[in-house]
Short mmCIF file of C-alpha atoms and ligand atoms in Angstrom, two decimals:
data_model
loop_
_atom_site.label_atom_id
_atom_site.label_comp_id
_atom_site.label_asym_id
_atom_site.label_seq_id
_atom_site.Cartn_x
_atom_site.Cartn_y
_atom_site.Cartn_z
CA MET A 1 8.73 49.77 -6.28
CA LEU A 2 12.17 49.57 -4.70
CA GLU A 3 13.69 48.63 -8.01
CA TYR A 4 12.02 51.54 -9.69
CA HIS A 5 13.35 53.87 -7.04
CA SER A 6 16.82 52.50 -7.14
CA GLN A 7 17.03 52.98 -10.88
CA LYS A 8 15.73 56.50 -10.58
CA PHE A 9 18.13 57.10 -7.76
CA LEU A 10 21.16 55.77 -9.59
CA SER A 11 20.67 58.10 -12.50
CA PHE A 12 19.93 60.97 -10.13
CA ARG A 13 23.11 60.32 -8.16
CA GLU A 14 25.27 60.15 -11.22
CA GLU A 15 24.14 63.65 -12.07
CA ASN A 16 23.93 64.97 -8.50
CA PRO A 17 26.51 63.41 -6.23
CA VAL A 18 25.52 64.14 -2.62
CA ALA A 19 26.92 63.30 0.76
CA GLU A 20 25.68 60.03 2.26
CA ILE A 21 23.31 60.09 5.18
CA THR A 22 25.48 58.72 7.94
CA ASN A 23 24.83 57.05 11.23
CA GLY A 24 25.32 60.44 12.92
CA GLU A 25 22.18 61.58 11.18
CA LEU A 26 20.03 58.76 12.45
CA ASP A 27 18.21 60.97 14.93
CA SER A 28 17.44 63.72 12.50
CA PHE A 29 16.30 61.30 9.78
CA TRP A 30 14.07 59.54 12.30
CA GLU A 31 12.65 62.90 13.40
CA PHE A 32 11.96 63.69 9.78
CA LEU A 33 10.14 60.36 9.38
CA GLN A 34 8.11 60.90 12.52
CA LYS A 35 7.01 64.33 11.38
CA LYS A 36 6.06 63.05 7.95
CA PHE A 37 4.19 60.01 9.20
CA LYS A 38 2.34 62.06 11.82
CA GLN A 39 0.78 64.02 8.97
CA GLU A 40 0.17 60.98 6.85
CA PHE A 41 -1.20 58.46 9.35
CA ALA A 42 -4.33 58.63 11.48
CA ALA A 43 -3.42 59.31 15.13
CA VAL A 44 -4.30 55.75 16.11
CA SER A 45 -2.13 54.18 13.43
CA TYR A 46 0.71 56.52 14.21
CA GLN A 47 0.68 55.53 17.88
CA THR A 48 0.45 51.84 17.08
CA TRP A 49 3.05 51.49 14.37
CA ILE A 50 5.46 54.45 14.54
CA GLU A 51 5.66 55.32 18.20
CA SER A 52 6.32 51.74 19.13
CA ALA A 53 9.29 51.48 16.74
CA GLN A 54 12.86 52.46 17.58
CA PRO A 55 15.60 53.35 15.14
CA ILE A 56 18.76 51.38 15.93
CA LYS A 57 21.34 52.41 13.41
CA LEU A 58 21.78 53.80 9.95
CA GLU A 59 24.65 52.45 7.93
CA ASN A 60 25.45 51.40 4.39
CA GLN A 61 22.16 52.88 3.26
CA LYS A 62 20.15 50.69 5.58
CA ILE A 63 18.16 51.88 8.54
CA TYR A 64 17.68 49.23 11.20
CA ILE A 65 14.37 49.58 13.00
CA ALA A 66 13.30 47.50 15.99
CA VAL A 67 9.62 46.75 16.56
CA PRO A 68 7.88 45.01 19.47
CA SER A 69 6.17 42.03 17.79
CA GLY A 70 5.92 39.85 14.70
CA LEU A 71 2.66 41.55 13.85
CA HIS A 72 4.36 44.94 13.91
CA LYS A 73 7.16 43.56 11.74
CA ASP A 74 4.67 42.23 9.17
CA TYR A 75 2.82 45.51 9.09
CA TRP A 76 6.01 47.53 8.73
CA GLU A 77 7.27 45.36 5.90
CA ARG A 78 4.00 45.40 4.04
CA ASN A 79 2.90 48.98 4.54
CA ILE A 80 5.59 51.27 5.88
CA SER A 81 8.93 50.18 4.45
CA THR A 82 8.26 51.61 0.99
CA LYS A 83 7.23 54.91 2.55
CA VAL A 84 10.59 55.05 4.35
CA VAL A 85 12.39 54.58 1.06
CA GLU A 86 10.36 57.39 -0.46
CA ALA A 87 10.96 59.63 2.55
CA ALA A 88 14.72 59.08 2.28
CA TYR A 89 14.65 60.59 -1.19
CA GLU A 90 12.82 63.58 0.15
CA TYR A 91 15.19 63.89 3.06
CA GLY A 92 18.49 63.65 1.27
CA ASN A 93 18.17 62.17 -2.20
CA GLN A 94 19.36 58.87 -0.83
CA GLU A 95 18.29 55.32 -1.15
CA ILE A 96 17.78 54.09 2.39
CA VAL A 97 16.25 50.66 2.80
CA PRO A 98 14.68 49.75 6.13
CA VAL A 99 15.59 46.48 7.84
CA VAL A 100 12.88 45.71 10.37
CA ILE A 101 13.88 43.53 13.31
CA LEU A 102 12.18 42.33 16.45
CA GLU A 103 13.10 43.93 19.77
CA SER A 104 13.52 40.46 21.21
CA GLU A 105 16.09 39.68 18.51
CA LEU A 106 18.16 42.67 19.58
CA LYS A 107 18.98 40.92 22.81
CA LYS A 108 20.35 37.85 21.07
CA PRO A 109 24.08 37.87 20.34
CA THR A 110 23.58 36.57 16.79
CA THR A 111 21.72 39.71 15.87
CA THR A 112 24.79 41.77 16.52
CA ALA A 113 26.31 40.18 13.46
CA ALA A 114 23.18 40.80 11.45
CA LEU A 115 23.29 44.41 12.55
CA ASN A 116 26.89 44.78 11.58
CA PRO A 117 27.00 45.68 7.95
CA THR A 118 30.77 45.28 7.75
CA THR A 119 30.53 41.59 8.41
CA GLU A 120 27.40 41.43 6.31
CA THR A 121 29.06 42.76 3.19
CA SER A 122 32.18 40.64 3.30
CA GLU A 123 32.08 37.36 5.18
CA ASN A 124 28.37 36.85 5.58
CA ILE A 125 27.74 36.88 1.89
CA GLN A 126 29.91 33.83 1.51
CA LYS A 127 28.40 32.21 4.55
CA LYS A 128 24.79 32.73 3.57
CA SER A 129 22.55 29.92 4.72
CA PRO A 130 20.83 27.81 2.07
CA LEU A 131 17.62 29.58 3.09
CA GLN A 132 19.05 33.00 2.30
CA GLU A 133 20.53 31.74 -0.94
CA ALA A 134 17.19 30.35 -1.96
CA HIS A 135 15.38 33.58 -0.97
CA LEU A 136 12.84 31.69 1.09
CA ASN A 137 10.72 33.30 3.78
CA SER A 138 11.28 31.28 6.95
CA LYS A 139 7.57 31.48 7.79
CA TYR A 140 6.34 29.77 4.63
CA THR A 141 6.68 26.12 5.62
CA PHE A 142 4.36 23.11 5.45
CA ASP A 143 4.08 23.25 9.24
CA SER A 144 2.56 26.71 9.17
CA PHE A 145 0.25 25.93 6.23
CA VAL A 146 -3.33 25.04 7.16
CA THR A 147 -5.07 22.65 4.82
CA GLY A 148 -8.76 22.78 3.98
CA THR A 149 -11.13 22.13 1.12
CA GLY A 150 -9.77 24.91 -1.13
CA ASN A 151 -6.12 23.86 -0.99
CA GLN A 152 -6.01 20.14 -0.15
CA MET A 153 -5.12 19.01 -3.62
CA ALA A 154 -2.46 21.69 -4.10
CA HIS A 155 -1.00 20.85 -0.72
CA ALA A 156 -0.82 17.15 -1.51
CA ALA A 157 0.83 17.80 -4.86
CA ALA A 158 3.34 20.17 -3.24
CA LEU A 159 4.24 17.52 -0.67
CA VAL A 160 4.84 14.93 -3.37
CA VAL A 161 7.03 17.33 -5.33
CA SER A 162 9.08 18.21 -2.24
CA GLU A 163 9.72 14.54 -1.61
CA GLU A 164 10.30 13.41 -5.17
CA PRO A 165 11.43 16.47 -7.08
CA GLY A 166 11.77 16.21 -10.83
CA THR A 167 9.92 12.95 -11.18
CA MET A 168 6.17 12.93 -10.67
CA TYR A 169 4.77 16.35 -11.44
CA ASN A 170 7.09 18.50 -13.47
CA PRO A 171 6.34 21.34 -13.67
CA LEU A 172 3.91 21.80 -10.80
CA PHE A 173 1.68 24.70 -11.71
CA ILE A 174 -0.27 26.22 -8.79
CA TYR A 175 -2.92 28.75 -9.72
CA GLY A 176 -5.63 30.70 -7.91
CA GLY A 177 -6.82 34.08 -6.65
CA VAL A 178 -4.84 36.73 -4.80
CA GLY A 179 -3.55 36.02 -1.32
CA LEU A 180 -4.65 32.38 -1.13
CA GLY A 181 -1.30 30.82 -0.23
CA LYS A 182 0.34 30.04 -3.58
CA THR A 183 3.66 31.62 -2.60
CA HIS A 184 3.49 30.03 0.83
CA LEU A 185 2.97 26.56 -0.59
CA MET A 186 5.60 26.96 -3.27
CA GLN A 187 8.19 28.07 -0.73
CA ALA A 188 7.19 25.22 1.60
CA ILE A 189 8.43 22.86 -1.13
CA GLY A 190 11.79 24.63 -1.05
CA HIS A 191 12.02 24.41 2.74
CA ARG A 192 11.16 20.73 2.79
CA LEU A 193 13.73 19.92 0.13
CA LEU A 194 16.41 21.88 2.00
CA ASP A 195 15.48 20.11 5.26
CA ARG A 196 16.06 16.80 3.58
CA LYS A 197 19.02 17.83 1.44
CA PRO A 198 20.73 20.93 2.81
CA GLN A 199 23.12 21.01 -0.13
CA ALA A 200 20.32 21.21 -2.70
CA ASN A 201 20.38 24.28 -4.91
CA VAL A 202 16.96 25.87 -4.48
CA LYS A 203 15.98 29.15 -6.01
CA TYR A 204 12.82 31.17 -5.45
CA ILE A 205 12.15 34.19 -7.65
CA SER A 206 9.21 36.29 -8.73
CA SER A 207 8.68 36.39 -12.47
CA GLU A 208 9.31 40.14 -12.39
CA SER A 209 12.68 39.71 -10.70
CA PHE A 210 13.57 37.00 -13.21
CA ALA A 211 12.76 39.47 -16.00
CA ASN A 212 14.79 42.23 -14.31
CA ASP A 213 17.77 39.94 -13.72
CA PHE A 214 17.63 38.91 -17.34
CA ILE A 215 17.54 42.49 -18.61
CA ASN A 216 20.38 43.48 -16.28
CA SER A 217 22.42 40.56 -17.50
CA ILE A 218 22.07 41.85 -21.05
CA GLN A 219 22.97 45.39 -20.05
CA ASN A 220 25.96 44.25 -18.00
CA ARG A 221 27.01 41.54 -20.42
CA THR A 222 26.71 38.90 -17.71
CA GLN A 223 24.37 36.55 -19.56
CA GLU A 224 26.71 33.64 -19.03
CA SER A 225 26.53 33.88 -15.25
CA PHE A 226 22.77 34.56 -15.40
CA ARG A 227 22.33 31.30 -17.29
CA ASN A 228 24.60 29.43 -14.93
CA GLU A 229 22.66 30.73 -12.00
CA TYR A 230 19.26 29.60 -13.25
CA ARG A 231 20.11 26.53 -15.23
CA THR A 232 22.03 24.70 -12.54
CA VAL A 233 19.45 24.66 -9.75
CA ASP A 234 17.79 21.53 -8.38
CA LEU A 235 14.51 23.30 -7.71
CA LEU A 236 13.35 26.49 -9.42
CA LEU A 237 10.34 28.28 -7.95
CA VAL A 238 8.94 31.07 -10.13
CA ASP A 239 6.12 33.09 -8.60
CA ASP A 240 3.34 34.98 -10.41
CA ILE A 241 4.29 33.82 -13.87
CA GLN A 242 1.37 35.79 -15.35
CA PHE A 243 3.72 38.81 -15.35
CA PHE A 244 5.61 37.19 -18.23
CA ALA A 245 2.77 38.40 -20.45
CA ASP A 246 4.12 40.87 -23.00
CA LYS A 247 7.77 40.13 -22.11
CA GLU A 248 8.93 38.42 -25.28
CA GLY A 249 12.66 38.32 -24.53
CA THR A 250 12.13 37.04 -21.01
CA GLN A 251 9.80 34.32 -22.28
CA GLU A 252 12.43 33.25 -24.77
CA GLU A 253 15.08 33.05 -22.05
CA PHE A 254 12.75 31.23 -19.69
CA PHE A 255 11.90 28.74 -22.42
CA HIS A 256 15.57 27.70 -22.54
CA THR A 257 15.91 27.69 -18.75
CA PHE A 258 12.83 25.48 -18.56
CA ASN A 259 14.12 23.05 -21.17
CA THR A 260 17.52 22.69 -19.55
CA LEU A 261 16.05 22.04 -16.12
CA TYR A 262 13.36 19.72 -17.43
CA ASN A 263 15.78 17.69 -19.48
CA THR A 264 18.07 17.23 -16.51
CA LYS A 265 15.09 16.20 -14.35
CA LYS A 266 15.26 19.24 -12.11
CA GLN A 267 11.99 20.33 -10.55
CA ILE A 268 10.18 23.48 -11.65
CA VAL A 269 7.27 24.97 -9.70
CA LEU A 270 5.26 27.88 -11.07
CA THR A 271 2.40 29.94 -9.69
CA SER A 272 -0.06 32.20 -11.43
CA ASP A 273 -3.44 33.78 -10.85
CA ARG A 274 -4.82 31.81 -13.79
CA LEU A 275 -4.23 28.75 -15.97
CA PRO A 276 -1.37 28.88 -18.51
CA ASN A 277 -3.66 29.14 -21.53
CA GLU A 278 -5.44 32.09 -19.93
CA ILE A 279 -2.28 34.15 -19.53
CA PRO A 280 -2.41 36.76 -22.28
CA LYS A 281 0.46 36.80 -24.74
CA LEU A 282 2.20 33.78 -23.28
CA GLN A 283 3.98 31.92 -26.08
CA GLU A 284 2.19 28.74 -27.10
CA ARG A 285 5.31 26.62 -26.54
CA LEU A 286 5.47 27.81 -22.93
CA VAL A 287 1.75 27.22 -22.44
CA SER A 288 2.14 23.66 -23.64
CA ARG A 289 5.21 23.03 -21.47
CA PHE A 290 3.50 24.42 -18.40
CA LYS A 291 0.79 21.84 -18.96
CA TRP A 292 3.21 18.90 -19.14
CA GLY A 293 3.13 18.35 -15.39
CA LEU A 294 0.25 18.97 -13.04
CA SER A 295 -1.89 22.11 -12.66
CA VAL A 296 -3.68 22.47 -9.35
CA ASP A 297 -5.80 25.34 -8.16
CA ILE A 298 -6.23 26.93 -4.78
CA THR A 299 -9.64 28.39 -4.04
CA ALA A 300 -10.80 30.57 -1.17
CA PRO A 301 -10.84 28.77 2.20
CA ASP A 302 -14.13 27.99 3.91
CA LEU A 303 -15.00 29.44 7.31
CA GLU A 304 -13.55 26.51 9.20
CA THR A 305 -10.22 26.75 7.41
CA ARG A 306 -10.11 30.51 7.81
CA THR A 307 -10.64 30.13 11.55
CA ALA A 308 -7.92 27.48 11.73
CA ILE A 309 -5.51 29.77 9.84
CA LEU A 310 -6.18 32.57 12.31
CA ARG A 311 -5.77 30.22 15.26
CA LYS A 312 -2.40 29.07 14.00
CA LYS A 313 -1.29 32.62 13.43
CA ALA A 314 -2.49 33.69 16.91
CA ILE A 315 -0.58 30.82 18.51
CA ALA A 316 2.55 31.66 16.54
CA GLU A 317 2.32 35.26 17.70
CA ASN A 318 1.42 34.39 21.32
CA LEU A 319 -1.88 36.21 21.09
CA GLU A 320 -4.69 35.37 23.45
CA ILE A 321 -7.85 35.41 21.44
CA PRO A 322 -10.97 33.45 22.35
CA ASP A 323 -12.31 31.06 19.73
CA ASP A 324 -15.54 32.97 19.20
CA ALA A 325 -13.60 36.15 18.37
CA LEU A 326 -11.41 34.19 15.93
CA SER A 327 -14.51 32.82 14.20
CA TYR A 328 -15.98 36.29 14.08
CA ILE A 329 -12.89 37.72 12.37
CA ALA A 330 -12.85 34.75 9.97
CA SER A 331 -16.51 35.38 9.10
CA GLN A 332 -15.75 38.96 8.09
CA ILE A 333 -13.15 38.24 5.39
CA ASP A 334 -13.92 35.42 3.01
CA SER A 335 -11.75 35.65 -0.04
CA ASN A 336 -8.16 36.53 0.77
CA VAL A 337 -5.96 35.07 3.49
CA ARG A 338 -3.61 38.06 3.39
CA GLU A 339 -6.54 40.34 4.22
CA LEU A 340 -7.63 37.90 6.88
CA GLU A 341 -4.22 38.18 8.52
CA GLY A 342 -4.44 41.95 8.17
CA ALA A 343 -7.73 41.87 10.04
CA LEU A 344 -6.09 39.96 12.88
CA VAL A 345 -3.30 42.55 13.05
CA ARG A 346 -5.90 45.27 13.18
CA VAL A 347 -7.85 43.66 16.00
CA GLN A 348 -4.63 43.04 17.92
CA ALA A 349 -3.51 46.66 17.49
CA TYR A 350 -6.94 47.92 18.57
CA SER A 351 -6.83 45.80 21.71
CA THR A 352 -3.30 46.98 22.59
CA MET A 353 -4.23 50.59 22.06
CA ASN A 354 -7.33 50.44 24.17
CA ASN A 355 -5.75 48.12 26.69
CA GLU A 356 -8.72 45.75 26.46
CA ASP A 357 -8.90 41.99 25.97
CA ILE A 358 -10.00 40.75 22.57
CA THR A 359 -13.71 39.88 22.45
CA ILE A 360 -16.23 39.68 19.60
CA GLY A 361 -17.37 43.20 20.49
CA LEU A 362 -13.86 44.58 20.32
CA ALA A 363 -13.19 42.74 17.04
CA ALA A 364 -16.40 44.15 15.54
CA GLU A 365 -15.42 47.65 16.61
CA ALA A 366 -11.88 47.24 15.21
CA LEU A 367 -13.10 45.91 11.87
CA LYS A 368 -16.09 48.14 11.34
CA ASP A 369 -14.40 50.38 8.76
CA LEU A 370 -12.50 47.58 7.13
CA LYS A 371 -14.99 46.61 4.49
CA ASP A 372 -14.07 48.47 1.39
CA SER A 373 -16.33 51.46 1.06
CA LYS A 374 -16.89 50.72 -2.62
CA HIS A 375 -18.79 47.60 -1.56
CA GLN A 376 -22.43 48.49 -1.22
CA ALA A 377 -24.04 47.12 1.89
CA GLY A 378 -26.89 44.74 1.10
CA LEU A 379 -26.19 44.59 -2.64
CA THR A 380 -26.48 41.02 -3.90
CA ILE A 381 -25.32 39.27 -7.04
CA ASP A 382 -29.00 38.48 -7.80
CA LYS A 383 -29.82 42.16 -7.84
CA ILE A 384 -26.86 42.95 -10.11
CA GLN A 385 -27.92 40.19 -12.49
CA SER A 386 -31.52 41.33 -12.75
CA GLN A 387 -30.52 44.98 -13.22
CA VAL A 388 -27.95 44.15 -15.91
CA ALA A 389 -30.42 41.81 -17.67
CA LYS A 390 -33.04 44.57 -17.71
CA TYR A 391 -30.55 47.17 -18.95
CA TYR A 392 -29.35 45.06 -21.88
CA LYS A 393 -32.74 43.44 -22.57
CA VAL A 394 -31.57 39.88 -21.99
CA THR A 395 -32.69 37.39 -19.33
CA VAL A 396 -31.00 36.42 -16.06
CA ASP A 397 -30.84 32.87 -17.43
CA ASP A 398 -28.86 34.20 -20.39
CA LEU A 399 -26.36 35.71 -17.97
CA LYS A 400 -26.05 32.46 -16.08
CA GLY A 401 -25.98 30.30 -19.19
CA LYS A 402 -23.29 29.33 -21.63
CA ARG A 403 -24.49 30.92 -24.88
CA ARG A 404 -21.70 32.83 -26.54
CA ASN A 405 -23.62 35.37 -28.71
CA LYS A 406 -22.04 38.77 -28.53
CA THR A 407 -25.29 40.30 -27.27
CA ILE A 408 -25.12 38.06 -24.20
CA VAL A 409 -21.38 37.70 -23.58
CA LEU A 410 -20.77 41.39 -22.94
CA PRO A 411 -23.66 41.86 -20.46
CA ARG A 412 -22.54 38.66 -18.71
CA GLN A 413 -19.00 39.98 -18.37
CA ILE A 414 -20.27 43.33 -17.16
CA ALA A 415 -22.48 41.66 -14.55
CA MET A 416 -19.50 39.63 -13.29
CA TYR A 417 -17.35 42.75 -13.21
CA LEU A 418 -19.98 44.63 -11.18
CA ALA A 419 -20.36 41.68 -8.79
CA ARG A 420 -16.60 41.79 -8.20
CA GLU A 421 -16.52 45.57 -7.84
CA LEU A 422 -19.57 46.18 -5.74
CA THR A 423 -19.86 43.13 -3.50
CA ASP A 424 -17.28 41.38 -1.39
CA SER A 425 -18.01 38.00 -2.98
CA SER A 426 -15.00 35.89 -3.85
CA LEU A 427 -14.25 34.92 -7.47
CA PRO A 428 -15.41 31.29 -6.96
CA LYS A 429 -18.65 32.50 -5.35
CA ILE A 430 -19.34 34.80 -8.30
CA GLY A 431 -18.58 31.94 -10.71
CA GLN A 432 -20.98 29.71 -8.83
CA ASP A 433 -23.77 32.33 -9.01
CA PHE A 434 -23.27 32.62 -12.75
CA GLY A 435 -24.29 29.04 -13.45
CA GLY A 436 -21.26 27.30 -11.92
CA LYS A 437 -18.49 28.94 -13.92
CA ASP A 438 -14.83 28.61 -13.02
CA HIS A 439 -13.24 31.48 -11.07
CA THR A 440 -10.78 32.06 -13.91
CA THR A 441 -13.73 32.87 -16.22
CA VAL A 442 -14.79 35.55 -13.74
CA LEU A 443 -11.23 36.84 -13.57
CA HIS A 444 -11.03 36.98 -17.34
CA SER A 445 -14.33 38.91 -17.52
CA CYS A 446 -13.15 41.42 -14.92
CA ASP A 447 -9.85 41.95 -16.75
CA LYS A 448 -11.65 42.37 -20.05
CA ILE A 449 -14.10 44.99 -18.76
CA THR A 450 -11.35 46.84 -16.87
CA LYS A 451 -9.42 47.09 -20.14
CA LEU A 452 -12.45 48.18 -22.14
CA LEU A 453 -13.21 50.85 -19.57
CA GLU A 454 -9.92 52.56 -20.38
CA ASN A 455 -11.06 53.69 -23.84
CA ASP A 456 -14.58 52.58 -24.63
CA LEU A 457 -16.98 55.44 -24.01
CA THR A 458 -20.12 53.30 -24.43
CA ILE A 459 -18.97 50.85 -21.78
CA GLN A 460 -18.01 53.71 -19.47
CA HIS A 461 -21.46 55.17 -19.92
CA ASP A 462 -23.22 51.82 -19.37
CA ILE A 463 -21.26 51.05 -16.22
CA THR A 464 -21.94 54.49 -14.76
CA ASN A 465 -25.67 54.07 -15.44
CA LEU A 466 -25.73 50.58 -14.00
CA LYS A 467 -23.85 51.61 -10.87
CA ALA A 468 -26.29 54.48 -10.37
CA SER A 469 -29.31 52.20 -10.81
CA LEU A 470 -27.86 49.72 -8.30
CA LYS A 471 -27.59 52.44 -5.68
CA ASN A 472 -31.36 52.82 -5.53
N1 ATP B 1 -3.61 27.75 4.10
C1 ATP B 1 -2.87 28.68 4.69
N2 ATP B 1 -2.36 28.46 5.92
C2 ATP B 1 -1.63 29.42 6.54
N3 ATP B 1 -1.35 30.63 6.02
C3 ATP B 1 -1.83 30.88 4.80
C4 ATP B 1 -2.61 29.94 4.07
N4 ATP B 1 -2.95 30.47 2.89
C5 ATP B 1 -2.40 31.69 2.86
N5 ATP B 1 -1.73 31.95 3.99
C6 ATP B 1 -1.01 33.19 4.34
O1 ATP B 1 -1.63 34.26 3.62
C7 ATP B 1 -0.67 35.20 3.18
C8 ATP B 1 -0.78 35.35 1.68
O2 ATP B 1 -0.36 34.12 1.08
P1 ATP B 1 0.53 34.08 -0.25
O3 ATP B 1 1.41 35.28 -0.33
O4 ATP B 1 1.16 32.75 -0.31
O5 ATP B 1 -0.61 34.21 -1.33
P2 ATP B 1 -0.52 34.19 -2.91
O6 ATP B 1 -1.61 33.30 -3.36
O7 ATP B 1 0.85 33.89 -3.34
O8 ATP B 1 -0.87 35.69 -3.26
P3 ATP B 1 -0.55 36.57 -4.58
O9 ATP B 1 -1.53 36.17 -5.59
O10 ATP B 1 -0.77 37.97 -4.10
O11 ATP B 1 0.86 36.30 -4.99
C9 ATP B 1 0.69 34.67 3.63
O12 ATP B 1 1.06 35.33 4.82
C10 ATP B 1 0.42 33.19 3.88
O13 ATP B 1 1.28 32.68 4.88
#
């Protein structure tokens, strides 16, 4: 998003040079933001997130904003920062990037340096810590990672790799559904290696940023330094590799990066939402290389693990939440840890706003609108299966079975798609209810039907009919 804006902005600025928004305009830009967000946010959200924030300074196209807690910081970074960037365009055709900091940090002398862009642009760049160089999030460590049935194996493999990089499992390929801790675990490897060897050259990058860096290097004729940067690391962490699909040139470049690192026994760790051979349009030679090491999956955490994750988070944020309320929150979100953390933020904000302690009752009240409205209350996978079977004149056993006739495969994929769309069941749970299939099969079915829905009128018609029949 930011990259898209900055490109748009650059071309805009070349044609329309405008005066920079300066620190003197901090107040008026903040006023502009407040006015805009007041219209955009519900009153409750506005009070919780915007009123509690204070603008500190605006310099070098960065606005420094102080917020009261880690939860506020998370929320700002995930949900509000992009809106600030957009608002800055509206305000003055400028790219302004927010830097969100904790109020408590403001009091520390070290933050003064962080807030001083003059030092930041010159000296600090040279003095970046290994963590900054590696682009690691300081929160994503092994210490803050909770292990449970869904991630034990991935955790163990990550530990081994962090202790013996480049030897045992190379590459390590971690795959699984959205928000289940792949990035966290991958970055934990980087942290552990840097703890042990602070001089190690660790690099974390999303596959999209790798692709962008590569394209920029071609445009700017800096391919040599691009190659040096990626081919000389000790540990390369590439996140969400599925976004390499369709990017031929990037795949080619990554193939050479991979070979160089592999041949020099440098560790490579990759994550994806699916197995290498299920990533569409991924070159066969990459698929086979990705399988050379170890592939481990992460599946949705069980209730116990979800509660433990929330407990750890609550302790880290100094929140006082009774165990029964934690279990209640954990029972409400079963398939995505990011959403689980979001639910905790929501309950915390609700309690602050109403000035009440957190109890199960308060948590229930805070989360009552959270369930996506597209999910139909009471609709089960069983009901979807029997309705789809009836509609296509096949049996429920056909849907759960393995037969691959065209007349069965499509209804099966549609039933899985509807289960994903209309219930809050996780991918593994849907797979299990369809005769014990792997979650990646469900994912593949959902992708396939989503694609077909773009152009196929018959499928559009069938899905509309089926959705209507499931409402009754
Ligand atoms: N086992 C865990 N223990 C503690 N925190 C966890 C765990 N699993 C996930 N999280 C937290 O959940 C959030 C989402 O995790 P992360 O970003 O690593 O997921 P992901 O699988 O990489 O998601 P995506 O598919 O969207 O890239 C992070 O804040 C992470 O710290």
